[in-house]
Amino acid sequence: MTRRAVVAGVGHRLPERVVENAAFESRLDTSDEWIRSRSGIERRHFAAEGECTSDLALAAARAALADAGLEPEDIDTVIVATSTPDLTFPAVATMVQAGLGMRHGYGFDMQAVCAGFIFALANAQALIGSGLARRVLVIGAETFSRILDWDDRTTCVLFGDGAGALILEAAEGTGAVSDRGVLACDLNSDGRQHGILYVDGGVSSTQTAGHLRMQGKEVFRHAVEKLAATAETVLASAGLGPDAVDWLVPHQANLRIIRGTAAKLGLPMQRVVVTVQDHGNTSAASIPLALSVAHADGRLRRGDLLLLEAIGGGLAWGSVLLRW
Ligand code: UT7
């Protein structure tokens, strides 16, 4: 018998404020046309003043609990993937725990930037597989608007805020790839690539939050190559080929990267979930947001095989193969 983490519910929260590309034209040398054609982004949501990562995470968690028909007492572990916590400590996950009224269990944050949700999902599977957890609330939540340099046109037009949540619960199965749940995970990082995507501030260095810095072209080059490789690794470890995949649910950073990865895998765009046009790059929140949107509009069906993949600062990248 194999114990797998199986999806029991999904939900999301986007801040109310929507900012269209054109809004950047008045203060920066940029255009809707450039942003759309280079990234696929058309609009993004930005958190209101005083609206924090934990607020978005908590709302997404409540939506996922409602979708699963579960109560906070049913959850024993909360993992929040984020690079934009409300405070240096405590963890956003403990704020969500308190917000849900949980008096038991534990919560912690996971920081692998845009790949954070993939890392959190793999950890949820490991905790459930080992028997340390039974029901895990996995959240990706970000307020990247707080770390953008509004004078840097090469970065500030690309990111957005939001949160998505999944509830995973233990299920005993035969270990067959036809069983629901997390089938395989692949995690990677290469700290030598720190300089192409990072934040230039932090607690022990500058005592400021800092601003996001990115050499977009370099990250792009790594992304197309590494995302296809990790997708192939995770498929091979499950003994499956790309043909078996019903939905590719990629990190939503750039439509050209998404198209390139799908093409390398031989997957038609009709089998790819794309939300980047409406959300921008929401870092660790992008995959659970995409899952929640595609679940709500009926695209994802129970038993579908999903390939999730992401890359971001670190560099850190990976993928998860999940039967919905
Ligand atoms: O989520 C974490 C992972 N992050 C990513 O996956 C992001 C990866 N990178 C990308 O998505 C793309 O590299 C970008 C969208 C960031 C940039 O697209 P690109 O096709 O690589 O453009 P580029 O950086 O080569 O810039 C092309 C030109 C440059 O001008 P010159 O040097 O050719 O004169 C830039 O200065 O576009 C210029 N440019 C802009 N022009 C108008 C850069 N940003 C802008 C802008 N508006 N906002």
Tab-separated table of C-alpha atoms and ligand atoms in Angstrom:
chain	number	residue	atom	x	y	z
A	1	MET	CA	0.000	0.000	0.000
A	2	THR	CA	1.079	3.553	-0.694
A	3	ARG	CA	-0.064	6.608	1.217
A	4	ARG	CA	-0.611	9.539	-1.107
A	5	ALA	CA	-1.613	13.172	-0.668
A	6	VAL	CA	-4.933	13.551	-2.493
A	7	VAL	CA	-6.588	16.876	-3.315
A	8	ALA	CA	-9.724	17.464	-1.231
A	9	GLY	CA	-10.386	21.126	-2.021
A	10	VAL	CA	-9.061	24.238	-3.731
A	11	GLY	CA	-9.706	27.966	-3.464
A	12	HIS	CA	-8.188	31.360	-4.129
A	13	ARG	CA	-8.287	35.052	-3.377
A	14	LEU	CA	-7.307	37.973	-5.601
A	15	PRO	CA	-7.200	41.550	-4.314
A	16	GLU	CA	-10.045	43.720	-5.629
A	17	ARG	CA	-7.845	46.296	-7.347
A	18	VAL	CA	-7.138	45.414	-10.985
A	19	VAL	CA	-4.459	47.345	-12.854
A	20	GLU	CA	-4.414	47.184	-16.663
A	21	ASN	CA	-1.131	47.454	-18.602
A	22	ALA	CA	-2.083	50.884	-19.896
A	23	ALA	CA	-1.879	52.270	-16.336
A	24	PHE	CA	1.934	52.031	-16.513
A	25	GLU	CA	2.166	54.094	-19.712
A	26	SER	CA	1.762	57.467	-18.021
A	27	ARG	CA	4.796	57.133	-15.727
A	28	LEU	CA	7.148	54.707	-17.503
A	29	ASP	CA	8.587	54.331	-20.998
A	30	THR	CA	6.497	51.235	-21.698
A	31	SER	CA	3.333	50.217	-23.515
A	32	ASP	CA	0.454	47.792	-23.311
A	33	GLU	CA	1.714	46.372	-26.609
A	34	TRP	CA	5.246	45.680	-25.249
A	35	ILE	CA	3.999	44.038	-22.031
A	36	ARG	CA	1.397	41.937	-23.855
A	37	SER	CA	3.689	40.749	-26.653
A	38	ARG	CA	6.749	40.051	-24.449
A	39	SER	CA	5.000	38.462	-21.473
A	40	GLY	CA	1.344	37.725	-22.292
A	41	ILE	CA	0.294	39.829	-19.296
A	42	GLU	CA	-2.727	42.121	-19.742
A	43	ARG	CA	-3.611	42.999	-16.161
A	44	ARG	CA	-2.778	42.107	-12.558
A	45	HIS	CA	-4.281	42.550	-9.098
A	46	PHE	CA	-2.571	44.675	-6.445
A	47	ALA	CA	-3.293	44.444	-2.727
A	48	ALA	CA	-4.871	47.474	-1.054
A	49	GLU	CA	-2.974	49.446	1.544
A	50	GLY	CA	-2.965	47.387	4.729
A	51	GLU	CA	-3.980	44.207	2.901
A	52	CYS	CA	-1.263	41.684	3.745
A	53	THR	CA	-0.109	38.327	2.433
A	54	SER	CA	-1.764	36.620	5.433
A	55	ASP	CA	-5.130	38.241	4.572
A	56	LEU	CA	-5.011	36.808	1.046
A	57	ALA	CA	-3.763	33.446	2.354
A	58	LEU	CA	-6.535	33.232	4.951
A	59	ALA	CA	-9.263	34.037	2.405
A	60	ALA	CA	-7.874	31.419	-0.013
A	61	ALA	CA	-7.730	28.887	2.852
A	62	ARG	CA	-11.383	29.538	3.749
A	63	ALA	CA	-12.382	29.078	0.101
A	64	ALA	CA	-10.484	25.762	-0.084
A	65	LEU	CA	-12.088	24.523	3.161
A	66	ALA	CA	-15.551	25.397	1.801
A	67	ASP	CA	-14.760	23.603	-1.469
A	68	ALA	CA	-13.659	20.509	0.486
A	69	GLY	CA	-16.601	20.669	2.900
A	70	LEU	CA	-14.110	20.609	5.779
A	71	GLU	CA	-13.671	22.619	8.981
A	72	PRO	CA	-10.415	24.074	10.348
A	73	GLU	CA	-10.425	21.294	13.015
A	74	ASP	CA	-9.962	18.789	10.190
A	75	ILE	CA	-6.576	20.297	9.209
A	76	ASP	CA	-3.392	19.387	11.086
A	77	THR	CA	-0.696	21.163	9.043
A	78	VAL	CA	-0.541	24.554	7.321
A	79	ILE	CA	2.257	25.335	4.857
A	80	VAL	CA	2.462	28.769	3.259
A	81	ALA	CA	4.797	29.219	0.307
A	82	THR	CA	5.735	32.895	0.212
A	83	SER	CA	8.639	35.299	-0.269
A	84	THR	CA	6.588	38.271	0.905
A	85	PRO	CA	5.561	37.504	4.511
A	86	ASP	CA	3.719	40.143	6.579
A	87	LEU	CA	6.580	40.192	9.080
A	88	THR	CA	10.063	38.722	9.306
A	89	PHE	CA	8.528	36.355	11.831
A	90	PRO	CA	6.273	34.652	12.860
A	91	ALA	CA	5.394	32.576	9.828
A	92	VAL	CA	2.383	33.573	7.732
A	93	ALA	CA	1.174	29.985	8.238
A	94	THR	CA	0.762	30.592	11.976
A	95	MET	CA	-1.237	33.748	11.195
A	96	VAL	CA	-3.519	31.681	8.955
A	97	GLN	CA	-3.788	29.072	11.717
A	98	ALA	CA	-4.887	31.767	14.187
A	99	GLY	CA	-7.236	33.338	11.624
A	100	LEU	CA	-8.957	29.986	11.109
A	101	GLY	CA	-9.314	29.590	14.874
A	102	MET	CA	-7.132	26.462	14.967
A	103	ARG	CA	-5.907	25.488	18.439
A	104	HIS	CA	-4.016	22.427	17.304
A	105	GLY	CA	-1.556	21.311	14.647
A	106	TYR	CA	1.291	23.405	13.285
A	107	GLY	CA	2.159	25.794	10.497
A	108	PHE	CA	5.346	26.936	8.805
A	109	ASP	CA	6.413	28.935	5.760
A	110	MET	CA	8.421	27.730	2.820
A	111	GLN	CA	10.586	30.025	0.737
A	112	ALA	CA	11.521	28.873	-2.735
A	113	VAL	CA	10.249	32.026	-4.483
A	114	CYS	CA	8.273	31.255	-7.667
A	115	ALA	CA	8.865	27.521	-7.199
A	116	GLY	CA	7.592	27.736	-3.609
A	117	PHE	CA	4.275	26.036	-4.233
A	118	ILE	CA	5.975	23.060	-5.923
A	119	PHE	CA	8.327	22.712	-2.932
A	120	ALA	CA	5.408	23.040	-0.486
A	121	LEU	CA	3.368	20.421	-2.328
A	122	ALA	CA	6.295	17.988	-2.334
A	123	ASN	CA	6.732	18.564	1.406
A	124	ALA	CA	3.016	17.998	2.006
A	125	GLN	CA	3.306	14.672	0.175
A	126	ALA	CA	6.376	13.778	2.274
A	127	LEU	CA	4.616	14.650	5.558
A	128	ILE	CA	1.509	12.695	4.581
A	129	GLY	CA	3.497	9.767	3.179
A	130	SER	CA	5.502	9.476	6.400
A	131	GLY	CA	2.408	9.637	8.596
A	132	LEU	CA	3.433	12.955	10.201
A	133	ALA	CA	0.366	14.693	8.781
A	134	ARG	CA	-3.116	13.626	7.688
A	135	ARG	CA	-4.584	16.777	6.186
A	136	VAL	CA	-2.373	19.591	4.948
A	137	LEU	CA	-3.480	23.037	3.862
A	138	VAL	CA	-0.927	24.182	1.259
A	139	ILE	CA	-1.102	27.848	0.321
A	140	GLY	CA	0.838	29.994	-2.127
A	141	ALA	CA	0.390	33.651	-1.177
A	142	GLU	CA	2.240	36.775	-2.265
A	143	THR	CA	2.164	40.554	-2.259
A	144	PHE	CA	4.996	41.150	-4.738
A	145	SER	CA	3.706	44.714	-5.253
A	146	ARG	CA	5.500	45.491	-1.941
A	147	ILE	CA	8.951	44.649	-3.318
A	148	LEU	CA	8.705	46.190	-6.789
A	149	ASP	CA	10.806	49.147	-7.889
A	150	TRP	CA	8.169	51.292	-9.625
A	151	ASP	CA	10.886	53.060	-11.644
A	152	ASP	CA	12.208	49.810	-13.119
A	153	ARG	CA	10.149	49.064	-16.221
A	154	THR	CA	11.911	45.740	-16.728
A	155	THR	CA	10.310	44.257	-13.583
A	156	CYS	CA	7.409	46.280	-12.159
A	157	VAL	CA	5.036	45.565	-15.065
A	158	LEU	CA	5.396	41.800	-14.670
A	159	PHE	CA	4.179	40.923	-11.169
A	160	GLY	CA	0.906	40.788	-9.250
A	161	ASP	CA	-0.600	39.816	-5.884
A	162	GLY	CA	-2.855	36.914	-4.905
A	163	ALA	CA	-3.198	33.616	-3.096
A	164	GLY	CA	-4.328	30.074	-3.860
A	165	ALA	CA	-4.810	27.110	-1.537
A	166	LEU	CA	-5.106	23.343	-1.823
A	167	ILE	CA	-6.157	20.882	0.840
A	168	LEU	CA	-4.390	17.544	0.630
A	169	GLU	CA	-5.453	14.511	2.596
A	170	ALA	CA	-3.995	11.070	3.126
A	171	ALA	CA	-5.400	8.230	1.045
A	172	GLU	CA	-4.234	4.633	0.919
A	173	GLY	CA	-3.791	3.251	-2.573
A	174	THR	CA	-2.075	0.533	-4.546
A	175	GLY	CA	0.682	2.837	-5.751
A	176	ALA	CA	-0.615	2.666	-9.318
A	177	VAL	CA	-0.428	5.781	-11.511
A	178	SER	CA	-4.196	5.527	-11.926
A	179	ASP	CA	-4.670	6.356	-8.216
A	180	ARG	CA	-5.487	9.958	-7.336
A	181	GLY	CA	-2.975	12.165	-5.545
A	182	VAL	CA	0.664	13.187	-5.852
A	183	LEU	CA	2.380	10.607	-8.079
A	184	ALA	CA	5.893	12.073	-8.317
A	185	CYS	CA	7.939	15.167	-7.455
A	186	ASP	CA	11.213	16.634	-8.722
A	187	LEU	CA	12.959	19.466	-6.836
A	188	ASN	CA	16.128	21.366	-7.810
A	189	SER	CA	18.095	24.493	-6.977
A	190	ASP	CA	21.356	26.078	-8.098
A	191	GLY	CA	22.569	28.827	-5.764
A	192	ARG	CA	25.247	29.902	-8.228
A	193	GLN	CA	22.488	31.632	-10.216
A	194	HIS	CA	21.558	33.950	-7.308
A	195	GLY	CA	22.514	37.111	-9.229
A	196	ILE	CA	19.971	36.857	-12.039
A	197	LEU	CA	16.874	37.017	-9.811
A	198	TYR	CA	16.964	38.282	-6.234
A	199	VAL	CA	15.792	40.988	-3.831
A	200	ASP	CA	18.447	43.568	-2.930
A	201	GLY	CA	17.519	43.829	0.741
A	202	GLY	CA	16.871	41.699	3.789
A	203	VAL	CA	16.918	41.441	7.545
A	204	SER	CA	20.531	40.569	8.206
A	205	SER	CA	22.047	42.504	5.291
A	206	THR	CA	20.305	45.869	4.855
A	207	GLN	CA	17.503	45.723	7.443
A	208	THR	CA	15.126	46.730	4.632
A	209	ALA	CA	12.713	44.685	2.534
A	210	GLY	CA	14.577	45.608	-0.668
A	211	HIS	CA	13.450	45.495	-4.290
A	212	LEU	CA	13.198	42.711	-6.815
A	213	ARG	CA	16.031	42.642	-9.379
A	214	MET	CA	15.967	40.429	-12.443
A	215	GLN	CA	17.986	39.810	-15.578
A	216	GLY	CA	14.910	38.714	-17.491
A	217	LYS	CA	16.637	37.366	-20.567
A	218	GLU	CA	18.954	35.130	-18.505
A	219	VAL	CA	16.077	33.801	-16.387
A	220	PHE	CA	14.112	33.177	-19.574
A	221	ARG	CA	16.957	31.112	-21.029
A	222	HIS	CA	17.217	28.939	-17.895
A	223	ALA	CA	13.436	28.613	-17.641
A	224	VAL	CA	12.743	27.056	-21.018
A	225	GLU	CA	15.559	24.534	-20.652
A	226	LYS	CA	15.078	23.617	-16.981
A	227	LEU	CA	11.275	23.427	-17.000
A	228	ALA	CA	11.199	20.941	-19.860
A	229	ALA	CA	13.932	18.871	-18.135
A	230	THR	CA	12.159	18.721	-14.759
A	231	ALA	CA	8.857	17.857	-16.472
A	232	GLU	CA	10.535	14.995	-18.302
A	233	THR	CA	12.175	13.792	-15.055
A	234	VAL	CA	8.917	13.688	-13.121
A	235	LEU	CA	7.101	11.918	-15.971
A	236	ALA	CA	9.903	9.357	-16.270
A	237	SER	CA	9.835	8.648	-12.527
A	238	ALA	CA	6.132	7.804	-12.842
A	239	GLY	CA	6.800	5.765	-15.981
A	240	LEU	CA	4.579	8.029	-18.076
A	241	GLY	CA	5.014	10.096	-21.217
A	242	PRO	CA	3.674	13.585	-22.039
A	243	ASP	CA	0.737	11.961	-23.886
A	244	ALA	CA	-0.688	10.891	-20.524
A	245	VAL	CA	-0.898	14.497	-19.298
A	246	ASP	CA	-4.397	16.007	-19.375
A	247	TRP	CA	-3.311	19.455	-18.148
A	248	LEU	CA	-0.015	21.258	-17.911
A	249	VAL	CA	-0.420	23.813	-15.108
A	250	PRO	CA	2.767	25.891	-15.274
A	251	HIS	CA	4.029	28.769	-13.177
A	252	GLN	CA	2.523	31.851	-14.801
A	253	ALA	CA	5.471	34.156	-15.493
A	254	ASN	CA	5.540	34.553	-19.252
A	255	LEU	CA	3.307	33.187	-21.996
A	256	ARG	CA	6.329	32.668	-24.262
A	257	ILE	CA	7.984	30.450	-21.614
A	258	ILE	CA	4.724	28.535	-21.172
A	259	ARG	CA	4.383	28.032	-24.933
A	260	GLY	CA	8.046	27.006	-25.246
A	261	THR	CA	7.765	24.410	-22.488
A	262	ALA	CA	4.516	23.003	-23.876
A	263	ALA	CA	6.086	22.750	-27.341
A	264	LYS	CA	9.160	20.945	-25.964
A	265	LEU	CA	6.843	18.433	-24.303
A	266	GLY	CA	4.708	18.133	-27.448
A	267	LEU	CA	1.590	19.318	-25.596
A	268	PRO	CA	-0.965	21.432	-27.490
A	269	MET	CA	-1.921	24.740	-25.824
A	270	GLN	CA	-5.503	23.430	-25.458
A	271	ARG	CA	-4.089	21.230	-22.660
A	272	VAL	CA	-2.329	24.078	-20.852
A	273	VAL	CA	-3.944	26.200	-18.121
A	274	VAL	CA	-3.008	29.853	-18.741
A	275	THR	CA	-3.951	32.664	-16.351
A	276	VAL	CA	-0.925	34.939	-16.761
A	277	GLN	CA	-2.989	37.419	-18.831
A	278	ASP	CA	-5.218	38.172	-15.829
A	279	HIS	CA	-2.893	37.690	-12.850
A	280	GLY	CA	0.621	38.600	-14.015
A	281	ASN	CA	3.391	36.741	-12.222
A	282	THR	CA	2.193	36.056	-8.665
A	283	SER	CA	5.252	33.959	-7.745
A	284	ALA	CA	4.348	31.116	-5.344
A	285	ALA	CA	0.639	31.902	-5.733
A	286	SER	CA	0.497	31.418	-9.487
A	287	ILE	CA	0.016	27.638	-9.689
A	288	PRO	CA	-2.672	27.316	-6.975
A	289	LEU	CA	-4.441	30.345	-8.477
A	290	ALA	CA	-4.406	28.654	-11.892
A	291	LEU	CA	-5.635	25.382	-10.351
A	292	SER	CA	-8.462	27.147	-8.545
A	293	VAL	CA	-9.577	29.078	-11.640
A	294	ALA	CA	-9.495	25.939	-13.832
A	295	HIS	CA	-11.361	23.948	-11.154
A	296	ALA	CA	-14.025	26.642	-10.811
A	297	ASP	CA	-14.656	26.867	-14.567
A	298	GLY	CA	-14.938	23.078	-14.866
A	299	ARG	CA	-11.781	22.417	-16.874
A	300	LEU	CA	-10.181	20.153	-14.258
A	301	ARG	CA	-12.015	16.892	-13.788
A	302	ARG	CA	-11.523	14.296	-11.068
A	303	GLY	CA	-8.949	11.771	-12.282
A	304	ASP	CA	-7.219	14.156	-14.728
A	305	LEU	CA	-3.414	13.920	-14.781
A	306	LEU	CA	-1.840	17.308	-14.016
A	307	LEU	CA	1.771	18.307	-14.558
A	308	LEU	CA	2.714	21.324	-12.416
A	309	GLU	CA	6.081	23.047	-12.904
A	310	ALA	CA	7.813	26.261	-11.828
A	311	ILE	CA	11.128	28.095	-11.715
A	312	GLY	CA	12.219	31.206	-9.853
A	313	GLY	CA	14.819	32.918	-7.680
A	314	GLY	CA	17.622	30.732	-6.377
A	315	LEU	CA	17.444	29.505	-8.979
A	316	ALA	CA	14.956	26.966	-7.648
A	317	TRP	CA	12.763	24.825	-9.886
A	318	GLY	CA	10.785	21.622	-9.954
A	319	SER	CA	7.611	19.836	-10.858
A	320	VAL	CA	4.849	17.698	-9.403
A	321	LEU	CA	2.765	15.091	-11.172
A	322	LEU	CA	-0.680	14.983	-9.632
A	323	ARG	CA	-3.803	13.003	-10.402
A	324	TRP	CA	-6.635	15.441	-9.600
B	1	UT7	O1	8.858	34.061	-11.994
B	1	UT7	C1	10.230	33.966	-11.930
B	1	UT7	C2	10.773	33.650	-13.228
B	1	UT7	N1	10.785	34.835	-14.063
B	1	UT7	C3	10.626	34.702	-15.338
B	1	UT7	O2	10.377	33.618	-15.804
B	1	UT7	C4	10.829	35.898	-16.222
B	1	UT7	C5	11.689	35.517	-17.376
B	1	UT7	N2	11.926	36.555	-18.323
B	1	UT7	C6	10.972	37.132	-19.078
B	1	UT7	O3	9.796	36.853	-18.911
B	1	UT7	C7	11.388	38.063	-20.177
B	1	UT7	O4	12.799	38.038	-20.310
B	1	UT7	C8	10.928	39.537	-19.950
B	1	UT7	C9	9.421	39.643	-20.154
B	1	UT7	C10	11.312	39.969	-18.557
B	1	UT7	C11	11.601	40.438	-20.965
B	1	UT7	O5	11.371	39.993	-22.286
B	1	UT7	P1	12.583	39.882	-23.328
B	1	UT7	O6	12.012	39.507	-24.627
B	1	UT7	O7	13.608	38.969	-22.726
B	1	UT7	O8	13.077	41.373	-23.409
B	1	UT7	P2	14.518	41.965	-23.038
B	1	UT7	O9	14.769	41.909	-21.591
B	1	UT7	O10	15.516	41.385	-23.973
B	1	UT7	O11	14.289	43.473	-23.467
B	1	UT7	C12	14.078	43.857	-24.834
B	1	UT7	C13	14.011	45.362	-24.894
B	1	UT7	C14	15.178	46.052	-24.183
B	1	UT7	O12	15.542	47.184	-24.919
B	1	UT7	P3	16.870	47.152	-25.846
B	1	UT7	O13	17.979	46.813	-24.912
B	1	UT7	O14	16.597	46.082	-26.856
B	1	UT7	O15	16.900	48.535	-26.396
B	1	UT7	C15	14.574	46.482	-22.867
B	1	UT7	O16	15.211	47.607	-22.330
B	1	UT7	O17	12.823	45.826	-24.241
B	1	UT7	C16	13.169	46.821	-23.285
B	1	UT7	N3	12.218	46.766	-22.180
B	1	UT7	C17	11.030	47.376	-22.221
B	1	UT7	N4	10.428	48.137	-23.148
B	1	UT7	C18	9.195	48.585	-22.885
B	1	UT7	C19	12.335	46.099	-21.007
B	1	UT7	N5	11.236	46.273	-20.265
B	1	UT7	C20	10.398	47.064	-20.999
B	1	UT7	C21	9.115	47.569	-20.778
B	1	UT7	N6	8.555	48.329	-21.740
B	1	UT7	N7	8.421	47.327	-19.641
